[in-house]
Short mmCIF file of C-alpha atoms in Angstrom, two decimals:
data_model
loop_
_atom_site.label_atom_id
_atom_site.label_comp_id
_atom_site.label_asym_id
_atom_site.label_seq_id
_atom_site.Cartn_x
_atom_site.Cartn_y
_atom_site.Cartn_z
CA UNK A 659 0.00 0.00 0.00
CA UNK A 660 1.71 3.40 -0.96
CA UNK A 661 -0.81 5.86 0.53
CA UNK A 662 -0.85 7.30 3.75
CA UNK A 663 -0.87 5.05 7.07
CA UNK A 664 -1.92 6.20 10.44
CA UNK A 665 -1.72 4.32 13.47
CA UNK A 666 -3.77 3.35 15.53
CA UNK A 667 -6.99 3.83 13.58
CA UNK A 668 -9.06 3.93 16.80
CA UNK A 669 -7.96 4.90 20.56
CA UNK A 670 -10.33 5.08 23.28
CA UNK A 671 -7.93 6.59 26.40
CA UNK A 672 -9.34 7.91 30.11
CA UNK A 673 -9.13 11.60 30.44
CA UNK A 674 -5.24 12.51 32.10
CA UNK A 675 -3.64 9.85 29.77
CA UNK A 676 -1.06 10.63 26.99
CA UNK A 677 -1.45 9.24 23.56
CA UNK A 678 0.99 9.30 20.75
CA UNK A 679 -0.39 9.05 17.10
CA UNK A 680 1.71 7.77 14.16
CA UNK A 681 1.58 9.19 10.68
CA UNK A 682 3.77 7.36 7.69
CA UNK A 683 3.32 9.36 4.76
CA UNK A 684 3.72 8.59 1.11
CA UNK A 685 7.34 8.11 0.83
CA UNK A 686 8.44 10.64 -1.68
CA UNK A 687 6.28 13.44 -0.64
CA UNK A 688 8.47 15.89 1.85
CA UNK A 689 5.36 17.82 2.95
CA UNK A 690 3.29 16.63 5.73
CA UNK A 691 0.59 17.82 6.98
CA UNK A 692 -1.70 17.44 10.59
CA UNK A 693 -5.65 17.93 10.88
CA UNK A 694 -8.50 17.58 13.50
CA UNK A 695 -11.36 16.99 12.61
CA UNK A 696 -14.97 17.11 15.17
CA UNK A 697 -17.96 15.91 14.45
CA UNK A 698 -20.30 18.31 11.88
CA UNK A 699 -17.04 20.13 11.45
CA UNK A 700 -14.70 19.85 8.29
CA UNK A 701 -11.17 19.63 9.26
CA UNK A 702 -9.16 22.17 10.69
CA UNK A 703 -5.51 22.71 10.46
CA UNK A 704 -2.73 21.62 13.59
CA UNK A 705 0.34 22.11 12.17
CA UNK A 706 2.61 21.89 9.26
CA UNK A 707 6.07 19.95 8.63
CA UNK A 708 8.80 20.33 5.34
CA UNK A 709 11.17 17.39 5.44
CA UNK A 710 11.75 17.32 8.67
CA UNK A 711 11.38 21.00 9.68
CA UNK A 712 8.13 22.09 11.54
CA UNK A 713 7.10 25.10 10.09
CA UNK A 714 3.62 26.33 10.91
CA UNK A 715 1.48 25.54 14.52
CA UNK A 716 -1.83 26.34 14.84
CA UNK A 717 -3.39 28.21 17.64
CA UNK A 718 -5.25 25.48 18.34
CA UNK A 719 -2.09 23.13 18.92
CA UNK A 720 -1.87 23.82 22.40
CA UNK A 721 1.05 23.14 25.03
CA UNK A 722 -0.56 19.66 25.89
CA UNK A 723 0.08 18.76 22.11
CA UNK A 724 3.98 18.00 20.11
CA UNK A 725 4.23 16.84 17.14
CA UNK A 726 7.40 15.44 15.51
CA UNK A 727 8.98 14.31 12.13
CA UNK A 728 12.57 13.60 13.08
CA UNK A 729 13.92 12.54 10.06
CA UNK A 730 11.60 13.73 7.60
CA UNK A 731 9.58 10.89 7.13
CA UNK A 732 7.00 9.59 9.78
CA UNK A 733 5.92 11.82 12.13
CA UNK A 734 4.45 11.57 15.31
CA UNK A 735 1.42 13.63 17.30
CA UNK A 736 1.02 13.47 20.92
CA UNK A 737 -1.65 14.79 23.39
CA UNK A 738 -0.40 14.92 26.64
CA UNK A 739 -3.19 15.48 29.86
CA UNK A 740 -6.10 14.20 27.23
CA UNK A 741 -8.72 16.44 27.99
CA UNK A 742 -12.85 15.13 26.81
CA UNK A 743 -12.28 17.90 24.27
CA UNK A 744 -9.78 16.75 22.70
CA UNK A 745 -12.08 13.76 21.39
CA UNK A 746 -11.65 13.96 17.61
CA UNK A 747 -10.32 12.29 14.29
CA UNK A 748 -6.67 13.18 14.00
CA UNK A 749 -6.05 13.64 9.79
CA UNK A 750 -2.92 13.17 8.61
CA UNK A 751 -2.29 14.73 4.82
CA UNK A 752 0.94 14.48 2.80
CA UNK A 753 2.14 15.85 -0.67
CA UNK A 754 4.52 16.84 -2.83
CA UNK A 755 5.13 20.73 -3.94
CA UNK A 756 3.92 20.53 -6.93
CA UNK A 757 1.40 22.85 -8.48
CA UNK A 758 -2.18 20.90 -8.14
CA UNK A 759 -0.64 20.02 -4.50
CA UNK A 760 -1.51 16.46 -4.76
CA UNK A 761 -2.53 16.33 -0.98
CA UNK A 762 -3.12 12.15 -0.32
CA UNK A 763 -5.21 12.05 3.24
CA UNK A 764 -4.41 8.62 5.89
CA UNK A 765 -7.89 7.21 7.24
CA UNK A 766 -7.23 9.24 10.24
CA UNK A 767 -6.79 8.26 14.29
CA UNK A 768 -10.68 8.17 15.68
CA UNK A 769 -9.77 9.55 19.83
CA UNK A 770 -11.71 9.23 22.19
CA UNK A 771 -11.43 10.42 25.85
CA UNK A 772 -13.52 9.52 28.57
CA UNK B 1241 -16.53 34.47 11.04
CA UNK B 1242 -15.11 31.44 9.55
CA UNK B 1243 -12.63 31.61 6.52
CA UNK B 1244 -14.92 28.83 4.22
CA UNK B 1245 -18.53 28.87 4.93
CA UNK B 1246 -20.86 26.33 3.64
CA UNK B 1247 -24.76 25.34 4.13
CA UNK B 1248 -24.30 22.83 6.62
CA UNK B 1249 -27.75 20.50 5.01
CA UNK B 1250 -28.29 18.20 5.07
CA UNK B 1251 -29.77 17.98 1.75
CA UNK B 1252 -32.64 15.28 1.01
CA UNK B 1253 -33.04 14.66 -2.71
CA UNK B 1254 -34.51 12.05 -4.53
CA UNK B 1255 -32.42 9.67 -6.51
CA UNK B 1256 -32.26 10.93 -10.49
CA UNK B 1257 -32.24 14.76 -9.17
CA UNK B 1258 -30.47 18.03 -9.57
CA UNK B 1259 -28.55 19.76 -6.65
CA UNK B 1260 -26.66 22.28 -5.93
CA UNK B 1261 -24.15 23.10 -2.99
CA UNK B 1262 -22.49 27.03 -2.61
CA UNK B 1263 -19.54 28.29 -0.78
CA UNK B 1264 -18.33 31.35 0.32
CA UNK B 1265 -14.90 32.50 1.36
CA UNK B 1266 -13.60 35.71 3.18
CA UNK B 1267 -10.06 36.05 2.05
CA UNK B 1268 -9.59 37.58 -1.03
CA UNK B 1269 -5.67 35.97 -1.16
CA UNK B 1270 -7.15 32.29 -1.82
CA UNK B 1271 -5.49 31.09 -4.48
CA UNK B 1272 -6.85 27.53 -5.55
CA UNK B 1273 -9.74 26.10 -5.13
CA UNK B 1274 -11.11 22.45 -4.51
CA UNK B 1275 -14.65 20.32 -3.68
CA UNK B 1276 -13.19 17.80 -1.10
CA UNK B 1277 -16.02 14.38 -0.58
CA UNK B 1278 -16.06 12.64 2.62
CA UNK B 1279 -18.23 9.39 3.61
CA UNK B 1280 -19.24 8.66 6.59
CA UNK B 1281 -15.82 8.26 9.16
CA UNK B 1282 -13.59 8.00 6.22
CA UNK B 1283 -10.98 10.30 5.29
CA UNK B 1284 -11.73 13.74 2.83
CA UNK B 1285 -11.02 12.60 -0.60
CA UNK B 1286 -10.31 15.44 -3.74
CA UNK B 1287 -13.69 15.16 -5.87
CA UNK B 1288 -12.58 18.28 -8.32
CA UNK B 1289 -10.48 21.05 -8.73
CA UNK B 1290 -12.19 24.27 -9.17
CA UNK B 1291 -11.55 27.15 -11.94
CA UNK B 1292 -12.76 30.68 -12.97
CA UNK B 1293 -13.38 29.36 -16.39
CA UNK B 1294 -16.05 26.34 -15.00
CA UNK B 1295 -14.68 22.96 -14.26
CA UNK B 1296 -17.00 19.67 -15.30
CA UNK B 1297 -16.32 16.11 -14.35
CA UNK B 1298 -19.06 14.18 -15.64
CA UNK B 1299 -22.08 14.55 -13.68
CA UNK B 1300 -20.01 17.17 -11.55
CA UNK B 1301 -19.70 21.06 -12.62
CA UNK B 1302 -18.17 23.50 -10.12
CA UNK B 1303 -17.89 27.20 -10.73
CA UNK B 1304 -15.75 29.80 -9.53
CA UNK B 1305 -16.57 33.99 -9.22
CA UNK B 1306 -13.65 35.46 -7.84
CA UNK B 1307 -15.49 38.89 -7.58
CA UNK B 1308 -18.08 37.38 -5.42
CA UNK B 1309 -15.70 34.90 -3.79
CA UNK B 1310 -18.17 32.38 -3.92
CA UNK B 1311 -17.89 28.47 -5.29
CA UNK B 1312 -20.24 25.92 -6.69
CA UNK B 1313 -20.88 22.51 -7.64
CA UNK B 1314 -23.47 20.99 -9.46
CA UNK B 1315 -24.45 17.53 -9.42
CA UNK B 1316 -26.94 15.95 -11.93
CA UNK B 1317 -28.50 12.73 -12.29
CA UNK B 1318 -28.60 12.22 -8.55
CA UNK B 1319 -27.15 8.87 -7.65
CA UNK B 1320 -27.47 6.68 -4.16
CA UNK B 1321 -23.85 6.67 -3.97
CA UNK B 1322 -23.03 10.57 -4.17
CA UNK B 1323 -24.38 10.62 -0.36
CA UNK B 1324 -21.57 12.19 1.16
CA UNK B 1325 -20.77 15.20 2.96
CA UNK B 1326 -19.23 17.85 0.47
CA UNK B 1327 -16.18 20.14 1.62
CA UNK B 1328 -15.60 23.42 -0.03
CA UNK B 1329 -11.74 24.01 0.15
CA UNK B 1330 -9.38 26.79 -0.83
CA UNK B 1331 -5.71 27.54 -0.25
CA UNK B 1332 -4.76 31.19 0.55
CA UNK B 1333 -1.74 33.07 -1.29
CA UNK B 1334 1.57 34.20 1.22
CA UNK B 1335 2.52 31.03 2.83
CA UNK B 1336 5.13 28.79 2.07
CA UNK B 1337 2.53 26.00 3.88
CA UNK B 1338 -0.03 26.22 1.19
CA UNK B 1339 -2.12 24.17 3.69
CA UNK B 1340 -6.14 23.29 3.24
CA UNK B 1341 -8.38 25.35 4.31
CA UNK B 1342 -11.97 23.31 4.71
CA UNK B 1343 -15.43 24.72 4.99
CA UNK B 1344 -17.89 22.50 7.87
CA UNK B 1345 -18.87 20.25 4.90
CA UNK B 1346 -22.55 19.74 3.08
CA UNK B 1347 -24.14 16.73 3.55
CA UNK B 1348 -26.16 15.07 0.79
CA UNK B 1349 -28.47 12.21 1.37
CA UNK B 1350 -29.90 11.20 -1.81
CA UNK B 1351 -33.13 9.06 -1.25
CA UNK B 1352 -34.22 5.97 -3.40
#
């Protein structure tokens, strides 16, 4: 399979708990991209790697969250102090810079906190 | 105010029908423009690129009026299988992210 893999696809977790997401994107493609997405909402940007350089956060990416991409490939997202809010699908998006952008979307990380 | 706003729906057509979805966006620096579908707990998938000039795709037309900032798509010949919800997307001009920007997403039921 050469799209993009996220791991786990579910995760229930009690409120307080960390969780750590995984995000393997399509192997030539040096931009990747994170997104949350609530329920009735479309998806709203987190934040933003190139290779393995984070380059934009979103206000909403707030001290309890980190994301990584160490050496430009996977990347990681973690929540730390989950928080019943925080309940959401976690998109991952990567792509290539090319000029119709070519974004390829994983099947997403359902959270849930309780 | 959000960036990409969209009728929320849901719409309830019959199968064999004629609908059409709108958009509007506030920032006059988007650039590109794109109708995103997404099924039920799956991921956003592109449907069509959108252009000043009319885009069609088959059953699909979408529209864009940059002096109205405002985007459409058209879907004829309603089928079962175009239930979905529909996500108006642009990218804005100035970053180097060029990330997407989504509107809350239209949701069409389309009704034997």
């Amino acid at each position: 399979d050469t799209g993009v893999s996220q791991d786990p696809r579910h995760k229930i977790t009690k409120r307080g708990q960390n969780v750590t997401f995984r995000c393997d994107p399509i192997s030539e493609h040096n931009r990747l991209y994170w997104y949350r997405q609530t329920l009735g909402q479309g998806p709203e940007f987190l934040t933003y790697f190139q290779n393995e350089a984070q380059l934009e956060k979103s206000r909403l990416l707030s001290d309890r969250f980190s994301a990584e991409r160490p050496k430009g490939s996977f990347s990681t997202l973690e929540i730390q102090r989950t928080e019943q809010g925080d309940s959401a699908m976690y998109l991952c998006a990567s792509s290539l810079r090319t000029g119709n952008y070519g974004y390829t979307f994983g099947s997403g990380t359902r959270l849930t906190v309780v | 105010r959000k960036e990409v706003e969209q009728d929320p729906g849901p719409f309830n057509v019959p199968e064999g029908a004629t609908v059409a979805f709108n958009c509007t966006y506030s920032n006059s620096a988007s650039q590109s423009f794109f109708w995103y579908r997404q099924d039920c707990r799956k991921e956003p998938k592109l449907l069509m690129s959108v252009y000043s000039s009319g885009n069609e795709d088959g059953r699909f037309t979408a529209q864009l009026n940059r002096a109205s900032q405002y985007i459409s798509l058209l879907i004829r010949d309603s089928k079962l299988s175009d239930s979905a919800t529909y996500l108006c997307v642009v990218i804005r001009l100035g970053g180097a992210t060029n990330k997407l920007i989504f509107g809350t997403g239209t949701l069409l039921a389309v009704q034997p």
